[in-house]
mmCIF file of C-alpha atoms in Angstrom:
data_model
loop_
_atom_site.group_PDB
_atom_site.id
_atom_site.type_symbol
_atom_site.label_atom_id
_atom_site.label_comp_id
_atom_site.label_asym_id
_atom_site.label_seq_id
_atom_site.Cartn_x
_atom_site.Cartn_y
_atom_site.Cartn_z
ATOM 1 C CA LYS Y 539 162.596 -8.374 125.217
ATOM 2 C CA LEU Y 540 163.125 -9.376 121.571
ATOM 3 C CA ALA Y 541 164.895 -6.064 120.906
ATOM 4 C CA GLY Y 542 167.589 -7.070 123.403
ATOM 5 C CA VAL Y 543 168.408 -10.408 121.774
ATOM 6 C CA ASP Y 544 172.090 -10.782 120.913
ATOM 7 C CA ALA Y 545 172.198 -14.505 120.053
ATOM 8 C CA VAL Y 546 169.886 -16.500 117.790
ATOM 9 C CA VAL Y 547 169.812 -20.298 117.591
ATOM 10 C CA PHE Y 548 168.271 -21.722 114.420
ATOM 11 C CA ASP Y 549 167.010 -25.219 113.813
ATOM 12 C CA LYS Y 550 167.912 -26.520 110.349
ATOM 13 C CA THR Y 551 165.213 -28.639 108.725
ATOM 14 C CA GLY Y 552 162.183 -26.557 107.852
ATOM 15 C CA THR Y 553 163.729 -23.401 109.296
ATOM 16 C CA LEU Y 554 166.884 -22.634 107.321
ATOM 17 C CA THR Y 555 166.002 -25.277 104.746
ATOM 18 C CA SER Y 556 162.709 -25.862 102.967
ATOM 19 C CA GLY Y 557 161.844 -28.782 105.241
ATOM 20 C CA ARG Y 558 160.591 -30.743 102.259
ATOM 21 C CA PRO Y 559 163.321 -33.302 101.587
ATOM 22 C CA SER Y 560 162.856 -35.809 98.809
ATOM 23 C CA VAL Y 561 164.245 -39.303 98.393
ATOM 24 C CA VAL Y 562 166.538 -39.253 95.367
ATOM 25 C CA GLY Y 563 167.888 -42.786 95.683
ATOM 26 C CA VAL Y 564 167.773 -46.043 97.640
ATOM 27 C CA ASP Y 565 171.094 -47.869 97.975
ATOM 28 C CA ALA Y 566 171.220 -51.482 99.136
ATOM 29 C CA VAL Y 567 173.708 -52.202 101.918
ATOM 30 C CA GLY Y 568 172.507 -55.712 102.711
ATOM 31 C CA ASP Y 569 170.625 -58.620 101.226
ATOM 32 C CA VAL Y 570 167.214 -56.881 101.122
ATOM 33 C CA ALA Y 571 166.215 -55.508 97.708
ATOM 34 C CA PRO Y 572 166.072 -51.684 97.696
ATOM 35 C CA VAL Y 573 162.413 -51.631 96.645
ATOM 36 C CA GLU Y 574 161.504 -53.985 99.511
ATOM 37 C CA ALA Y 575 163.478 -51.884 101.993
ATOM 38 C CA LEU Y 576 161.611 -48.792 100.795
ATOM 39 C CA ARG Y 577 158.248 -50.573 101.117
ATOM 40 C CA LEU Y 578 159.018 -51.523 104.721
ATOM 41 C CA ALA Y 579 160.342 -48.040 105.532
ATOM 42 C CA ALA Y 580 157.178 -46.437 104.135
ATOM 43 C CA ALA Y 581 155.108 -48.747 106.315
ATOM 44 C CA ALA Y 582 157.119 -47.792 109.393
ATOM 45 C CA GLU Y 583 156.793 -44.078 108.594
ATOM 46 C CA GLY Y 584 153.165 -44.419 107.536
ATOM 47 C CA HIS Y 585 151.469 -42.075 110.012
ATOM 48 C CA LEU Y 586 154.305 -39.819 111.171
ATOM 49 C CA PRO Y 587 154.329 -36.078 110.327
ATOM 50 C CA HIS Y 588 158.130 -35.715 110.179
ATOM 51 C CA PRO Y 589 159.522 -34.355 106.862
ATOM 52 C CA VAL Y 590 161.616 -37.481 106.267
ATOM 53 C CA ALA Y 591 158.547 -39.651 106.854
ATOM 54 C CA ARG Y 592 156.622 -37.668 104.251
ATOM 55 C CA ALA Y 593 159.541 -38.005 101.814
ATOM 56 C CA VAL Y 594 159.672 -41.783 102.305
ATOM 57 C CA ARG Y 595 155.925 -42.135 101.744
ATOM 58 C CA ALA Y 596 156.128 -39.993 98.600
ATOM 59 C CA ALA Y 597 158.972 -42.142 97.241
ATOM 60 C CA ALA Y 598 156.905 -45.277 97.821
ATOM 61 C CA ARG Y 599 153.912 -43.742 96.025
ATOM 62 C CA ARG Y 600 156.068 -42.830 93.028
ATOM 63 C CA ARG Y 601 157.041 -46.491 92.759
ATOM 64 C CA ARG Y 602 153.406 -47.591 93.235
ATOM 65 C CA LEU Y 603 154.277 -49.569 96.350
ATOM 66 C CA GLN Y 604 151.582 -50.529 98.819
ATOM 67 C CA PRO Y 605 153.047 -50.445 102.351
ATOM 68 C CA PRO Y 606 151.233 -52.649 104.874
ATOM 69 C CA GLU Y 607 149.930 -51.457 108.220
ATOM 70 C CA PRO Y 608 152.585 -51.984 110.921
ATOM 71 C CA GLU Y 609 151.831 -54.151 113.931
ATOM 72 C CA SER Y 610 153.578 -51.676 116.227
ATOM 73 C CA VAL Y 611 155.368 -48.336 115.871
ATOM 74 C CA ARG Y 612 157.726 -46.512 118.241
ATOM 75 C CA PHE Y 613 158.841 -43.005 117.288
ATOM 76 C CA VAL Y 614 162.192 -41.873 118.687
ATOM 77 C CA PRO Y 615 162.420 -38.036 118.748
ATOM 78 C CA GLY Y 616 165.504 -36.857 116.907
ATOM 79 C CA GLY Y 617 166.361 -40.390 115.855
ATOM 80 C CA GLY Y 618 163.764 -42.144 113.722
ATOM 81 C CA VAL Y 619 161.230 -44.934 114.061
ATOM 82 C CA VAL Y 620 161.167 -48.591 115.106
ATOM 83 C CA ALA Y 621 158.302 -50.771 113.866
ATOM 84 C CA ARG Y 622 157.191 -54.372 113.556
ATOM 85 C CA ILE Y 623 155.893 -55.046 110.053
ATOM 86 C CA GLU Y 624 154.760 -58.439 108.763
ATOM 87 C CA GLY Y 625 156.651 -60.015 111.651
ATOM 88 C CA ARG Y 626 159.910 -58.205 110.836
ATOM 89 C CA MET Y 627 161.621 -55.542 112.947
ATOM 90 C CA VAL Y 628 162.265 -52.425 110.887
ATOM 91 C CA VAL Y 629 164.341 -49.450 112.000
ATOM 92 C CA VAL Y 630 164.465 -46.227 109.966
ATOM 93 C CA GLY Y 631 166.693 -43.412 111.163
ATOM 94 C CA ASP Y 632 170.232 -42.310 111.853
ATOM 95 C CA VAL Y 633 173.227 -44.471 112.706
ATOM 96 C CA ARG Y 634 172.860 -43.725 116.396
ATOM 97 C CA LEU Y 635 169.319 -45.146 116.491
ATOM 98 C CA LEU Y 636 170.371 -48.282 114.617
ATOM 99 C CA GLN Y 637 173.183 -48.819 117.121
ATOM 100 C CA GLU Y 638 170.794 -48.354 120.046
ATOM 101 C CA GLU Y 639 168.591 -51.043 118.511
ATOM 102 C CA GLY Y 640 171.499 -53.493 118.325
ATOM 103 C CA VAL Y 641 172.243 -53.178 114.607
ATOM 104 C CA ASP Y 642 175.862 -53.724 113.576
ATOM 105 C CA THR Y 643 176.697 -50.489 111.720
ATOM 106 C CA GLY Y 644 180.389 -51.166 111.172
ATOM 107 C CA SER Y 645 180.045 -51.243 107.388
ATOM 108 C CA MET Y 646 178.024 -48.025 107.197
ATOM 109 C CA ASP Y 647 179.297 -44.515 106.598
ATOM 110 C CA GLY Y 648 177.632 -42.607 109.409
ATOM 111 C CA GLN Y 649 179.037 -39.232 108.324
ATOM 112 C CA THR Y 650 177.552 -39.226 104.822
ATOM 113 C CA PRO Y 651 175.279 -36.180 104.685
ATOM 114 C CA SER Y 652 171.588 -36.335 103.944
ATOM 115 C CA ARG Y 653 171.051 -40.029 104.463
ATOM 116 C CA ALA Y 654 168.596 -42.068 106.469
ATOM 117 C CA TRP Y 655 169.230 -45.740 107.091
ATOM 118 C CA ILE Y 656 166.953 -48.776 107.037
ATOM 119 C CA ALA Y 657 167.644 -51.914 109.050
ATOM 120 C CA VAL Y 658 165.578 -55.091 108.867
ATOM 121 C CA ASP Y 659 165.703 -57.785 111.556
ATOM 122 C CA GLY Y 660 168.823 -56.346 113.132
ATOM 123 C CA ARG Y 661 170.871 -55.963 109.949
ATOM 124 C CA PRO Y 662 171.528 -52.923 107.708
ATOM 125 C CA ALA Y 663 169.339 -53.097 104.596
ATOM 126 C CA ALA Y 664 169.487 -49.817 102.694
ATOM 127 C CA ALA Y 665 170.411 -46.146 102.730
ATOM 128 C CA LEU Y 666 167.955 -43.475 101.648
ATOM 129 C CA ARG Y 667 169.594 -40.554 99.837
ATOM 130 C CA LEU Y 668 167.736 -37.364 100.724
ATOM 131 C CA ARG Y 669 167.874 -33.889 99.241
ATOM 132 C CA ASP Y 670 166.710 -30.693 100.923
ATOM 133 C CA THR Y 671 167.273 -27.111 99.776
ATOM 134 C CA THR Y 672 168.204 -23.961 101.676
ATOM 135 C CA ARG Y 673 165.370 -21.461 101.847
ATOM 136 C CA PRO Y 674 166.099 -18.613 99.425
ATOM 137 C CA GLU Y 675 165.493 -15.906 102.048
ATOM 138 C CA ALA Y 676 167.725 -17.485 104.724
ATOM 139 C CA ARG Y 677 170.968 -15.688 103.872
ATOM 140 C CA GLN Y 678 169.252 -12.284 103.716
ATOM 141 C CA VAL Y 679 167.622 -12.851 107.109
ATOM 142 C CA LEU Y 680 170.960 -13.771 108.684
ATOM 143 C CA GLU Y 681 172.659 -10.703 107.192
ATOM 144 C CA ARG Y 682 169.898 -8.469 108.561
ATOM 145 C CA LEU Y 683 170.214 -10.009 112.024
ATOM 146 C CA ARG Y 684 173.952 -9.368 112.072
ATOM 147 C CA GLY Y 685 173.330 -5.799 110.910
ATOM 148 C CA MET Y 686 170.947 -5.346 113.843
ATOM 149 C CA GLY Y 687 173.671 -6.274 116.321
ATOM 150 C CA VAL Y 688 173.064 -9.999 116.856
ATOM 151 C CA GLY Y 689 176.560 -11.122 117.812
ATOM 152 C CA GLU Y 690 176.094 -14.890 117.640
ATOM 153 C CA VAL Y 691 174.105 -16.963 115.147
ATOM 154 C CA TRP Y 692 173.963 -20.715 115.780
ATOM 155 C CA LEU Y 693 172.808 -23.708 113.770
ATOM 156 C CA ALA Y 694 171.573 -26.444 116.107
ATOM 157 C CA THR Y 695 170.287 -29.636 114.534
ATOM 158 C CA GLY Y 696 169.766 -33.326 115.095
ATOM 159 C CA ASP Y 697 171.227 -33.976 111.651
ATOM 160 C CA ARG Y 698 174.704 -35.329 110.996
ATOM 161 C CA GLU Y 699 177.727 -33.052 111.327
ATOM 162 C CA GLN Y 700 178.675 -33.039 107.658
ATOM 163 C CA ALA Y 701 175.129 -32.162 106.555
ATOM 164 C CA ALA Y 702 174.876 -29.434 109.197
ATOM 165 C CA ARG Y 703 178.210 -27.875 108.262
ATOM 166 C CA SER Y 704 177.325 -27.955 104.578
ATOM 167 C CA VAL Y 705 174.243 -25.792 105.228
ATOM 168 C CA ALA Y 706 176.161 -23.570 107.658
ATOM 169 C CA ARG Y 707 178.939 -22.900 105.146
ATOM 170 C CA GLY Y 708 176.429 -21.901 102.498
ATOM 171 C CA LEU Y 709 174.882 -19.368 104.885
ATOM 172 C CA GLY Y 710 178.032 -18.081 106.556
ATOM 173 C CA ILE Y 711 177.207 -19.548 109.981
ATOM 174 C CA THR Y 712 180.290 -20.376 112.059
ATOM 175 C CA HIS Y 713 178.639 -21.714 115.243
ATOM 176 C CA VAL Y 714 177.305 -25.227 114.607
ATOM 177 C CA ARG Y 715 176.075 -28.018 116.874
ATOM 178 C CA SER Y 716 174.948 -31.265 115.216
ATOM 179 C CA ARG Y 717 173.429 -34.602 116.243
ATOM 180 C CA LEU Y 718 171.450 -32.893 118.999
ATOM 181 C CA MET Y 719 168.443 -34.318 120.758
ATOM 182 C CA PRO Y 720 165.761 -31.790 121.811
ATOM 183 C CA GLU Y 721 167.162 -31.685 125.350
ATOM 184 C CA ASP Y 722 170.609 -30.873 123.921
ATOM 185 C CA LYS Y 723 169.167 -27.766 122.270
ATOM 186 C CA ILE Y 724 167.810 -26.678 125.647
ATOM 187 C CA ALA Y 725 171.285 -27.212 127.139
ATOM 188 C CA LEU Y 726 172.793 -25.008 124.416
ATOM 189 C CA VAL Y 727 170.393 -22.188 125.240
ATOM 190 C CA ARG Y 728 171.281 -22.482 128.934
ATOM 191 C CA GLU Y 729 174.970 -22.423 128.025
ATOM 192 C CA LEU Y 730 174.481 -19.180 126.120
ATOM 193 C CA HIS Y 731 172.442 -17.704 128.980
ATOM 194 C CA ASP Y 732 175.261 -18.541 131.380
ATOM 195 C CA ARG Y 733 177.591 -16.494 129.161
ATOM 196 C CA GLY Y 734 175.266 -13.521 129.482
ATOM 197 C CA ARG Y 735 173.568 -13.824 126.106
ATOM 198 C CA SER Y 736 169.924 -12.955 125.514
ATOM 199 C CA VAL Y 737 168.756 -15.803 123.267
ATOM 200 C CA ALA Y 738 166.025 -16.301 120.684
ATOM 201 C CA LEU Y 739 165.412 -19.862 119.481
ATOM 202 C CA VAL Y 740 163.874 -20.330 116.043
ATOM 203 C CA GLY Y 741 162.557 -23.740 115.001
ATOM 204 C CA ASP Y 742 160.198 -26.561 115.715
ATOM 205 C CA GLY Y 743 160.387 -29.750 117.734
ATOM 206 C CA ILE Y 744 161.158 -27.928 120.993
#
């Protein structure tokens, strides 16, 4: 069955990239000090296995912060996390999640690549600048797939469009879908099936 595949859909983080992003900066966008926003974000992300959560915790450790235990945590697949910490509501994730939680995001640049946002008590607090790297073998793998007759290679990710297209350009991928929830990736596979493609999906979080 694998020998007949003529379309491959790749996830981005941890598949085409190393999946080990690091926090390279915390920018205040409100009246909460960046170090306090990071402390609260690390508390919210405290027990989650997601790569961004690990990056946030590592950044807090580097600054010798001691995040408290949250009173409640709600993980939103493909979006981020919502937590109550020391009586404050903390949201860490993309612009879409902040909007769903009632945060006014009008002053935020939602298309800036490789950023996660922190909101505290319904107001934007800080932006986390993240850096991830493309896996060194990714381009070679894609070239081999094309040489084997795979007619379509897709990048399908929950990340922002600009970040997704940046990775795609570096790897020569022309088919890109961004800001996808897990169910959207399933819909993409069905769409390809309906066009007669035999599809392999490579990635996690399915």
